Short mmCIF file of C-alpha atoms and ligand atoms in Angstrom, two decimals:
data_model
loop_
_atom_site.label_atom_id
_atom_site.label_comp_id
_atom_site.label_asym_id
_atom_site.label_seq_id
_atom_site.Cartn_x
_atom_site.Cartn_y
_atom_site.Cartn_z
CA UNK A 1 0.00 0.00 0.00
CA UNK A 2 1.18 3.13 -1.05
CA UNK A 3 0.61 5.93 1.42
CA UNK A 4 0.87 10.00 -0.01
CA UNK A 5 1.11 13.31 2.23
CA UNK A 6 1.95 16.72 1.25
CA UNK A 7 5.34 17.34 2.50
CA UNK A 8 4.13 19.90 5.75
CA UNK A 9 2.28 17.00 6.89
CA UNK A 10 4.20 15.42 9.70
CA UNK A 11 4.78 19.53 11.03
CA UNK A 12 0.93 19.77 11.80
CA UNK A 13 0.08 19.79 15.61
CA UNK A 14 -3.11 20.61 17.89
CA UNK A 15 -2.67 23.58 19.66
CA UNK A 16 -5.94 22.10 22.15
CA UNK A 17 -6.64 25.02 24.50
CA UNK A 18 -5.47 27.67 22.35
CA UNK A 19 -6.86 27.11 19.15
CA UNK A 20 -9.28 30.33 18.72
CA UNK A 21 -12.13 27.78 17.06
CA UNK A 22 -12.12 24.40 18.70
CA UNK A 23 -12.98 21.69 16.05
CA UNK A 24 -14.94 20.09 18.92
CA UNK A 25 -18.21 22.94 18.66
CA UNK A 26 -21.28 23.44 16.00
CA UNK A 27 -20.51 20.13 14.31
CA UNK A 28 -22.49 16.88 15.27
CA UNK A 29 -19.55 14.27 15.67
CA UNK A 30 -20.71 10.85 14.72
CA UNK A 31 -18.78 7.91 16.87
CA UNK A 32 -17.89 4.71 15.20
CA UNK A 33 -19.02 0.91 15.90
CA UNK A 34 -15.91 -0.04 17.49
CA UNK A 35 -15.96 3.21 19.79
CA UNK A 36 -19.09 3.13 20.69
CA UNK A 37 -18.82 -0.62 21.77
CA UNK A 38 -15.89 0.89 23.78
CA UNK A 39 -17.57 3.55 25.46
CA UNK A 40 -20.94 0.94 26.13
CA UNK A 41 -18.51 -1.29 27.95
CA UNK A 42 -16.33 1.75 29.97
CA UNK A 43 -16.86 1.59 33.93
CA UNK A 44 -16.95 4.38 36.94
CA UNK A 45 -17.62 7.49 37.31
CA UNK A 46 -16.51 7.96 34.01
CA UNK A 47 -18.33 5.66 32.36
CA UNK A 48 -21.56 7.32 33.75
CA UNK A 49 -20.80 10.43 31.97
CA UNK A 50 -20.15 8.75 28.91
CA UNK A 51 -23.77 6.88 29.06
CA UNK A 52 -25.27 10.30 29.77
CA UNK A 53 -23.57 11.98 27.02
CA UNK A 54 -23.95 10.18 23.84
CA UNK A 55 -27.09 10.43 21.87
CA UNK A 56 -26.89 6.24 21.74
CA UNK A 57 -29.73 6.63 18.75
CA UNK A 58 -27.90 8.07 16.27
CA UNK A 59 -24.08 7.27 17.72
CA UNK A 60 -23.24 10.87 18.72
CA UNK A 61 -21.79 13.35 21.05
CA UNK A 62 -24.81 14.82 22.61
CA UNK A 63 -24.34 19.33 22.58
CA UNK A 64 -24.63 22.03 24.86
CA UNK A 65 -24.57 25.41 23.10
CA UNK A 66 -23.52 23.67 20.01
CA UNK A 67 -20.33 22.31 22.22
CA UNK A 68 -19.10 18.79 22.62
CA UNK A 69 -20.54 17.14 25.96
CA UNK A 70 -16.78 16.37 26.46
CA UNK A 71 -15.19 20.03 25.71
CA UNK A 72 -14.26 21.45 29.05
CA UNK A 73 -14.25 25.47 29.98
CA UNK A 74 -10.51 25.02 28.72
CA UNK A 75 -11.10 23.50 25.54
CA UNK A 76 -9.59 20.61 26.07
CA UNK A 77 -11.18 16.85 25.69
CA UNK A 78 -12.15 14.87 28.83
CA UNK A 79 -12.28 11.70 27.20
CA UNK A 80 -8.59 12.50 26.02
CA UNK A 81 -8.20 13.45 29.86
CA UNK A 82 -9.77 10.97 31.66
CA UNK A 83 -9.86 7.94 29.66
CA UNK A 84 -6.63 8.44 27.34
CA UNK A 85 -5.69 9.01 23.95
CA UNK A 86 -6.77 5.38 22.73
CA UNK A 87 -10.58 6.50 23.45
CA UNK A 88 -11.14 8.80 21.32
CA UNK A 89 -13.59 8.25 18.41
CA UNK A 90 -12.50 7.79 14.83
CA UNK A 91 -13.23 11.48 13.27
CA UNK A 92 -11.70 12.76 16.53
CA UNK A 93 -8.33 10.70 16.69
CA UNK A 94 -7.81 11.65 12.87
CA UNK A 95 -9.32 14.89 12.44
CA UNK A 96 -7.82 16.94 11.05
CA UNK A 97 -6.52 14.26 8.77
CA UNK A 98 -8.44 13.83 5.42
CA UNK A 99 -8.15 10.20 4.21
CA UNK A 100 -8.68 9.42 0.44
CA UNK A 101 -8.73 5.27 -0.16
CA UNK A 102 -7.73 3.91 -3.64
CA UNK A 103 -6.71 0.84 -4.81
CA UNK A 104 -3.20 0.48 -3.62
CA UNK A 105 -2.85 3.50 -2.37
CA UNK A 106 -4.12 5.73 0.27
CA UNK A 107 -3.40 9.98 0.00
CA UNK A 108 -3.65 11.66 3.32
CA UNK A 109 -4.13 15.17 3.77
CA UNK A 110 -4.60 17.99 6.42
CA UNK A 111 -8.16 19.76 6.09
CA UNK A 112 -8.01 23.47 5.63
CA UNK A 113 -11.20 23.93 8.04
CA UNK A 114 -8.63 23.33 11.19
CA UNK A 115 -7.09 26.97 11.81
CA UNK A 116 -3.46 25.49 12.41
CA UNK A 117 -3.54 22.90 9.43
CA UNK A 118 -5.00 26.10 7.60
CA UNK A 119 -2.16 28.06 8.56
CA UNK A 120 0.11 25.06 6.96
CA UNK A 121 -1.51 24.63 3.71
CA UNK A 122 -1.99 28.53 3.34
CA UNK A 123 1.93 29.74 4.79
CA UNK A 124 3.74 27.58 3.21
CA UNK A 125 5.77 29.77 0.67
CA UNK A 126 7.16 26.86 -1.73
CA UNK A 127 5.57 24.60 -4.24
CA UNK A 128 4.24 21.60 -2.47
CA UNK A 129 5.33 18.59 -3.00
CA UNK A 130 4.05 14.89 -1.93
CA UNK A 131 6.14 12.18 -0.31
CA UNK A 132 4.75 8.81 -1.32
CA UNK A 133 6.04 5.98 1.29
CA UNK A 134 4.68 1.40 0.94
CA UNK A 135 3.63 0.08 4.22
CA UNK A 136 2.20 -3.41 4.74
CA UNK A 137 -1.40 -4.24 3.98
CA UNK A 138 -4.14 -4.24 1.19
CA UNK A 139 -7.27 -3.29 0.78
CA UNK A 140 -9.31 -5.33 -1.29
CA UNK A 141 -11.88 -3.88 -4.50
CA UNK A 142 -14.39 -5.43 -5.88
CA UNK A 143 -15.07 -2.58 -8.67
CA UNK A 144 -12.30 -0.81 -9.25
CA UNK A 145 -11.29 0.67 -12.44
CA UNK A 146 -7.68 1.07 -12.05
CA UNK A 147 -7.29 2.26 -16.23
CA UNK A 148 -9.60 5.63 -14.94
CA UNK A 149 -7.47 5.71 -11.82
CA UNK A 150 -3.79 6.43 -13.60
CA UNK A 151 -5.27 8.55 -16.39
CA UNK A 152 -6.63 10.61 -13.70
CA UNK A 153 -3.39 10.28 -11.76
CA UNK A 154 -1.65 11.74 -14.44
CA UNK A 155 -3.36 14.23 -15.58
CA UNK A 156 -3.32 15.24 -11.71
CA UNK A 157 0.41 15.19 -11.63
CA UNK A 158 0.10 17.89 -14.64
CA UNK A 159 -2.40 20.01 -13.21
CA UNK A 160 -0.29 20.57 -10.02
CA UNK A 161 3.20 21.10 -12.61
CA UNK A 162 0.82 24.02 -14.45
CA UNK A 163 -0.47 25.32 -11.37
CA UNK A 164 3.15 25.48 -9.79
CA UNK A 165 4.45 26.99 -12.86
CA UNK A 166 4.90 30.59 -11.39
CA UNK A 167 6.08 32.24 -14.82
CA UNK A 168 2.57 32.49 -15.64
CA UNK A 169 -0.28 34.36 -13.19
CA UNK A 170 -2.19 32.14 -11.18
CA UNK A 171 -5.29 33.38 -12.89
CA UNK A 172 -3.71 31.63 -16.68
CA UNK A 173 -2.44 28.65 -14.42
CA UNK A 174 -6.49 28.51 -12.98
CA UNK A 175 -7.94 28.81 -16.71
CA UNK A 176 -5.32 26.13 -17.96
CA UNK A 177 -6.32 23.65 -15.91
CA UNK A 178 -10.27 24.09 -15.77
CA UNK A 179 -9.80 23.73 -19.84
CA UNK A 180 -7.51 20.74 -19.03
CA UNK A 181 -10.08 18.96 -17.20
CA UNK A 182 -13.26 20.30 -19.40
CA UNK A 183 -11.01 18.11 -22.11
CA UNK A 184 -10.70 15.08 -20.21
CA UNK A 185 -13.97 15.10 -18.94
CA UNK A 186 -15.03 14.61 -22.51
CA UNK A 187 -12.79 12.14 -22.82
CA UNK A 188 -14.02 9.84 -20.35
CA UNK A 189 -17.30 10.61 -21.47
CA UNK A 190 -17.30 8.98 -24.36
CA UNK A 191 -14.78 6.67 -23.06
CA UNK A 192 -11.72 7.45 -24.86
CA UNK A 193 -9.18 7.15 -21.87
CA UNK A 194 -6.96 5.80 -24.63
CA UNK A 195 -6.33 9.46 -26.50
CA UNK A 196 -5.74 10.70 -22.74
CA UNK A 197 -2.07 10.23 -23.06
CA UNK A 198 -2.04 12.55 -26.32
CA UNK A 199 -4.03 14.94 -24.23
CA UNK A 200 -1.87 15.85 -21.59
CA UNK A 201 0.80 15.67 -23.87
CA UNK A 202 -0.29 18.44 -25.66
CA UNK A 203 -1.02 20.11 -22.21
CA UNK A 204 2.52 20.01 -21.49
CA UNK A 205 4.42 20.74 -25.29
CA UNK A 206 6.87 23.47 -24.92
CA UNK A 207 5.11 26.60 -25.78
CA UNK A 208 1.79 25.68 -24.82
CA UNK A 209 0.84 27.99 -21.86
CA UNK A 210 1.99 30.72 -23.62
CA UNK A 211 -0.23 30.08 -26.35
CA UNK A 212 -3.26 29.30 -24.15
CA UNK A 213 -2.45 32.33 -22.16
CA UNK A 214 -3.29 34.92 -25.46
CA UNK A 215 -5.98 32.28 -26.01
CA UNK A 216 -7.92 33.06 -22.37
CA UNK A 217 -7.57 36.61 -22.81
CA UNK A 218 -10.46 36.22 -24.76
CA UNK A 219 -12.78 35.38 -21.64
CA UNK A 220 -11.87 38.54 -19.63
CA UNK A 221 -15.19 40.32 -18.73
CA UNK A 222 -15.37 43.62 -16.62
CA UNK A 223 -15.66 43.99 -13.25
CA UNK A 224 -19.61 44.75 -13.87
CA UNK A 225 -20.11 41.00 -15.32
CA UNK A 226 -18.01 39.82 -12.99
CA UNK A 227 -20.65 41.22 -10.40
CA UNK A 228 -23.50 39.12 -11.81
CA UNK A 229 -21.32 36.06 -11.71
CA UNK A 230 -20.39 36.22 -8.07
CA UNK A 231 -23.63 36.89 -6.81
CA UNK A 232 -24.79 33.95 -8.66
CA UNK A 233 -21.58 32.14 -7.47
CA UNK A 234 -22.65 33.44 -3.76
CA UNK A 235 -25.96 32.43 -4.28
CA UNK A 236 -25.10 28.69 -4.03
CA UNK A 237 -24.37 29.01 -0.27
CA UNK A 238 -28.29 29.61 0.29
CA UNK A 239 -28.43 26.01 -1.21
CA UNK A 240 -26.43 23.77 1.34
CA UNK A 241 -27.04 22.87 4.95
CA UNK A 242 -25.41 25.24 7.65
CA UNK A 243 -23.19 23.76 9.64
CA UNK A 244 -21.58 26.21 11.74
CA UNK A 245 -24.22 28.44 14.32
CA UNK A 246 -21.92 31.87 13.28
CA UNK A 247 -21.70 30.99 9.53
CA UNK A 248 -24.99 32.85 8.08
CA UNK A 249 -23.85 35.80 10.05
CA UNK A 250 -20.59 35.86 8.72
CA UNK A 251 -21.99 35.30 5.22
CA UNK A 252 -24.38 37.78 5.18
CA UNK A 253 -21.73 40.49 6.35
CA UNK A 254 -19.37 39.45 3.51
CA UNK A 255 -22.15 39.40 0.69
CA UNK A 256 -23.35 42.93 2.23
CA UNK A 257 -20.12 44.06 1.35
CA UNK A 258 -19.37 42.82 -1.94
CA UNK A 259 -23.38 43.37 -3.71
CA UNK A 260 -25.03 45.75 -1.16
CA UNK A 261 -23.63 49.13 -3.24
CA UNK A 262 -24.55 47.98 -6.49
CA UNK A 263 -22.17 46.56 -9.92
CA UNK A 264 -20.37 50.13 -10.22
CA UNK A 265 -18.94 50.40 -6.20
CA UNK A 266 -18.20 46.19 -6.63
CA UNK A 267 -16.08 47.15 -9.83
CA UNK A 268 -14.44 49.86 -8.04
CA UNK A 269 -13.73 47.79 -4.97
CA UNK A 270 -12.48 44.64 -7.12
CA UNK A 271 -9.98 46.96 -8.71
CA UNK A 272 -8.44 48.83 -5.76
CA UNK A 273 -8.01 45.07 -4.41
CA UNK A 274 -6.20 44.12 -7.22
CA UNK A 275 -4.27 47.01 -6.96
CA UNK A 276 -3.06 46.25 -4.07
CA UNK A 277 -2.48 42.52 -4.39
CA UNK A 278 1.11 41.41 -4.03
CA UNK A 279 2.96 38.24 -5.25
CA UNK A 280 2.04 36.38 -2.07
CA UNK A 281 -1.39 36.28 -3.05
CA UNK A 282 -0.73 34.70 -6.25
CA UNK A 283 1.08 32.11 -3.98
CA UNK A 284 -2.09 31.26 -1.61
CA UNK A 285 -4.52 30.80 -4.23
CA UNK A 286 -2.13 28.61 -5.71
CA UNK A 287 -2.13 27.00 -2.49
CA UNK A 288 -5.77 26.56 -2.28
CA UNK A 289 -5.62 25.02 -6.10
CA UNK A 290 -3.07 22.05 -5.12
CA UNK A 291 -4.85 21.46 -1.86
CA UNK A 292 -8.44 21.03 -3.61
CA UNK A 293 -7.23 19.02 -6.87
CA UNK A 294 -4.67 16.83 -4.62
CA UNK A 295 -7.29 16.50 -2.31
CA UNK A 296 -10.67 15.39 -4.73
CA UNK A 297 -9.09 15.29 -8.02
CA UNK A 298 -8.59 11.99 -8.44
CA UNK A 299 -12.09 10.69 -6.32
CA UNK A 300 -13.38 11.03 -9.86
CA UNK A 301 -12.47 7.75 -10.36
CA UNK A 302 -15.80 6.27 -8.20
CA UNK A 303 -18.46 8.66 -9.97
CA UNK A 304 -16.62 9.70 -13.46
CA UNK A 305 -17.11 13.38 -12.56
CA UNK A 306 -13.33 14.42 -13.22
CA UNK A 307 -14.43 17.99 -14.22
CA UNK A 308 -17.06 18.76 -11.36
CA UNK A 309 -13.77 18.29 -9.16
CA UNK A 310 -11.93 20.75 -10.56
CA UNK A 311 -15.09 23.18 -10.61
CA UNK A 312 -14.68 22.44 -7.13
CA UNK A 313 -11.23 23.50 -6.72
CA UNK A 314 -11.96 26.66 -8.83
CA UNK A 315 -14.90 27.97 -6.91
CA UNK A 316 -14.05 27.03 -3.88
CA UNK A 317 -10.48 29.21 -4.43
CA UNK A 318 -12.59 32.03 -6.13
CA UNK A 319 -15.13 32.07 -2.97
CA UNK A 320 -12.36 31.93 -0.84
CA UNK A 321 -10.69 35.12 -2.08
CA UNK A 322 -13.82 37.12 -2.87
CA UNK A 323 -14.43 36.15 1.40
CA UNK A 324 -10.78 38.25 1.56
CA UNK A 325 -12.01 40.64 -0.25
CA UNK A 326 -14.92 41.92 1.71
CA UNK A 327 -13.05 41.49 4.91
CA UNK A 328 -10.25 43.29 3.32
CA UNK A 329 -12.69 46.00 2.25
CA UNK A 330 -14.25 46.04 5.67
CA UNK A 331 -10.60 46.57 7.37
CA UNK A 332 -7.94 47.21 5.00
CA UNK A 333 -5.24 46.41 7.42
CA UNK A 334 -5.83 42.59 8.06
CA UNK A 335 -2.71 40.69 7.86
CA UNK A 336 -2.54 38.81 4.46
CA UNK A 337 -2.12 35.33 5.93
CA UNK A 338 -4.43 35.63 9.04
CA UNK A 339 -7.43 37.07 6.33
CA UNK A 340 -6.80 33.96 3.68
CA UNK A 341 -6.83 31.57 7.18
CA UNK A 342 -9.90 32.93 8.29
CA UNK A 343 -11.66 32.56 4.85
CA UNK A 344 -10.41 29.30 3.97
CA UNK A 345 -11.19 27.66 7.48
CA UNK A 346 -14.83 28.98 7.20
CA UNK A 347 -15.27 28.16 4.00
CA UNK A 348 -14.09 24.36 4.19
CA UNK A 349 -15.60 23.91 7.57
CA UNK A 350 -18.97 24.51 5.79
CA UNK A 351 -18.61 23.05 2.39
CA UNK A 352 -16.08 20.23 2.93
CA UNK A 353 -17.64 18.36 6.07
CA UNK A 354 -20.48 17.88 4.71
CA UNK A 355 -21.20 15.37 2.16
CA UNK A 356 -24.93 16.63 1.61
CA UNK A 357 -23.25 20.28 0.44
CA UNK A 358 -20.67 18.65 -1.55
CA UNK A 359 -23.14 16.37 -3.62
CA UNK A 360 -25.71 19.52 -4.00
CA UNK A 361 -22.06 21.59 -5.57
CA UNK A 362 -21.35 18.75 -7.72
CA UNK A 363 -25.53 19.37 -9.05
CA UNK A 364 -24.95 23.39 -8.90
CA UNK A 365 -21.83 23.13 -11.14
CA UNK A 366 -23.83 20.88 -13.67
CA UNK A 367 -26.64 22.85 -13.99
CA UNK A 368 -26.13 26.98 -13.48
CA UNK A 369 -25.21 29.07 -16.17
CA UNK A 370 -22.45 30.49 -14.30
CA UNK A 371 -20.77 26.82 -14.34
CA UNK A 372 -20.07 26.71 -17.61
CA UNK A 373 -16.61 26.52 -18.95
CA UNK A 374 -16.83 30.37 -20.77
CA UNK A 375 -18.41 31.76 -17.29
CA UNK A 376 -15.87 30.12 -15.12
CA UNK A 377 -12.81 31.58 -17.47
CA UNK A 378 -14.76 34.78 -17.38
CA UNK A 379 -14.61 34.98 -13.42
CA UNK A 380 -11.10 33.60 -12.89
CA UNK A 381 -9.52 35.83 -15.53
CA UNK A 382 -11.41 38.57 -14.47
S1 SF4 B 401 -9.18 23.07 14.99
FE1 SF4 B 401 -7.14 22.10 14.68
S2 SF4 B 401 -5.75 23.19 16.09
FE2 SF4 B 401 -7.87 23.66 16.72
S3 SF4 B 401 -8.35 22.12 18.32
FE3 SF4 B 401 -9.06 21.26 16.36
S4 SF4 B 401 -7.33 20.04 15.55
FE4 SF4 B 401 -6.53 21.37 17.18
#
């Protein structure tokens, strides 16, 4: 078994009782079979609590004021305290690991919605790279189309080259590789995985971003289109499940200040931000790319929807800076890092944990307007 990390992973750790927004309040934690067996059989005092504490219906951590039963006033965990470290619950013990399972291989990654794996994925100044390592074991599939599975690899591999490539803006490096997967996507559609190789082969010829780059120029719109297309961008976030209690607050604040004024004050706001954006922030939305498309990219190998990830990795970075944006706008002085931490956290928290909001994305990106491969260029370029 083959087992992947981004190279920061091992220099991740918990900061418990200081983290500013425990991971262990607002979201319903759901305990596994073997834990819960665990915590059925635990006896004393302890024990008690643990009965009295878990909603035993629906194998969860029963809440008060949206915090874990376990949380103390410090923020730490009292299972970790008074039971030990081999107690914990599944999503707990890993968390804030993200665990993709292939084949073969298994690709572990820190999630962005923890503040301190945030800070991680977002600080880190250099290209990423990923440190592949075999340990023992197998896991056995039935169904498993391991053809799919390196075609998508590879064309992975290439996305995160072209997205690294920092001789181009990260908004040419963004169009290249939503094009890149809008071709492969019809590709597997009409299941030609064998003319993938030619594909990404053209992807990569020398001279080939350069070209594409006078090619995209062509999707530019103004700052006023660009308005239309991030309200209806925003207006997906009315369409998924709220997870966190402060979220629709926050959200409402941040749309306020982007669409309240009208299309002429967004224009003007859009470019005094962009006036003002340095080379750094080239450098954490390339960050954001490379942790969505590493993350989910290659997922599209169980539902065949290689395109609808990278619409994921494109919206998700454009929401993620337009979030900057009105903070930025709100208080011009926020420190680059802390801003694009805040965002990013928020935004995964609510999107990424949830598997209803993720499937009803994956249906948004099919069927709005604003999904569409000319829209999407027309926002990222823009
Ligand atoms: S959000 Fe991250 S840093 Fe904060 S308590 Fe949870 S795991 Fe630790």
């Amino acid at each position: 078994m083959l087992i992947t990390t981004p190279h920061y992973y091992n220099q991740f750790r918990c900061i418990a009782g200081d983290c500013p927004d425990t991971c262990c309040a607002g979201w319903q934690i759901v305990i596994d079979d073997a834990t819960r067996r665990k915590y059925e059989n635990y006896k004393g005092p302890f024990g008690n609590r643990l009965h009295n504490s878990i909603h035993w219906k629906d194998s969860s951590f029963k809440q008060y004021e949206r915090r874990c039963a376990f949380l103390s006033e410090d923020n730490l965990c009292d299972i970790y305290r008074e039971a030990g470290k081999d107690m914990l619950c599944r999503t707990c013990r890993n968390y804030p690991r993200h665990i993709e399972e292939f084949e073969g291989s298994r690709e572990i990654s820190l999630s962005l919605s923890c503040v301190e794996a945030a800070r991680l994925i977002l600080g880190c100044k250099e290209p990423v790279h990923f440190l592949t390592r075999e340990r023992e074991g197998e896991e056995e599939y039935d169904d498993f189309d391991f053809f799919l599975y390196t075609k998508l690899e590879d064309a992975r591999d290439l996305m995160i080259k072209i997205l690294q490539n920092r001789q181009f803006s990260i908004e040419v490096r963004m169009g290249a590789v939503l094009a890149l997967a809008h071709d492969l996507q019809r590709r597997i559609n009409r299941q030609e995985l064998f003319s993938v190789d030619e594909l990404l082969e053209r992807y990569q010829k020398e001279g080939a971003l350069d070209k594409l780059e006078k090619k995209l120029g062509a999707y530019c719109i103004t700052g006023e289109g660009r308005f239309l297309q991030m309200q209806e961008l925003f207006g997906f976030f009315g369409e998924l499940e709220v997870l966190k209690a402060d979220w629709p607050e926050y959200l409402a604040a941040r749309r306020s200040r982007l669409f309240e004024q009208g299309k002429e004050a967004y224009a003007g706001m859009r470019r005094r931000f962009l006036e003002q954006k340095t080379r750094q922030w080239d450098v954490f939305l390339e960050q954001l790319m490379v942790y969505f498309v590493f993350t989910y990219f290659c997922g599209a190998v169980y539902d065949e929807r290689a395109y609808e990830k990278m619409k994921l990795a494109v919206v998700s970075t454009i929401l993620i800076e337009e979030l900057v944006m009105a903070g930025w706008n709100e208080n011009q002085k926020l420190p680059e890092l802390e801003a694009f931490i805040d965002a990013g956290h928020r935004y995964a928290k609510e999107v990424e944990h949830s598997d209803l909001n993720l499937n009803r994305l994956e249906r948004l990106f099919r069927e709005k307007e604003a999904c569409r491969l000319e829209s999407l260029l027309g926002v990222v370029l823009s």
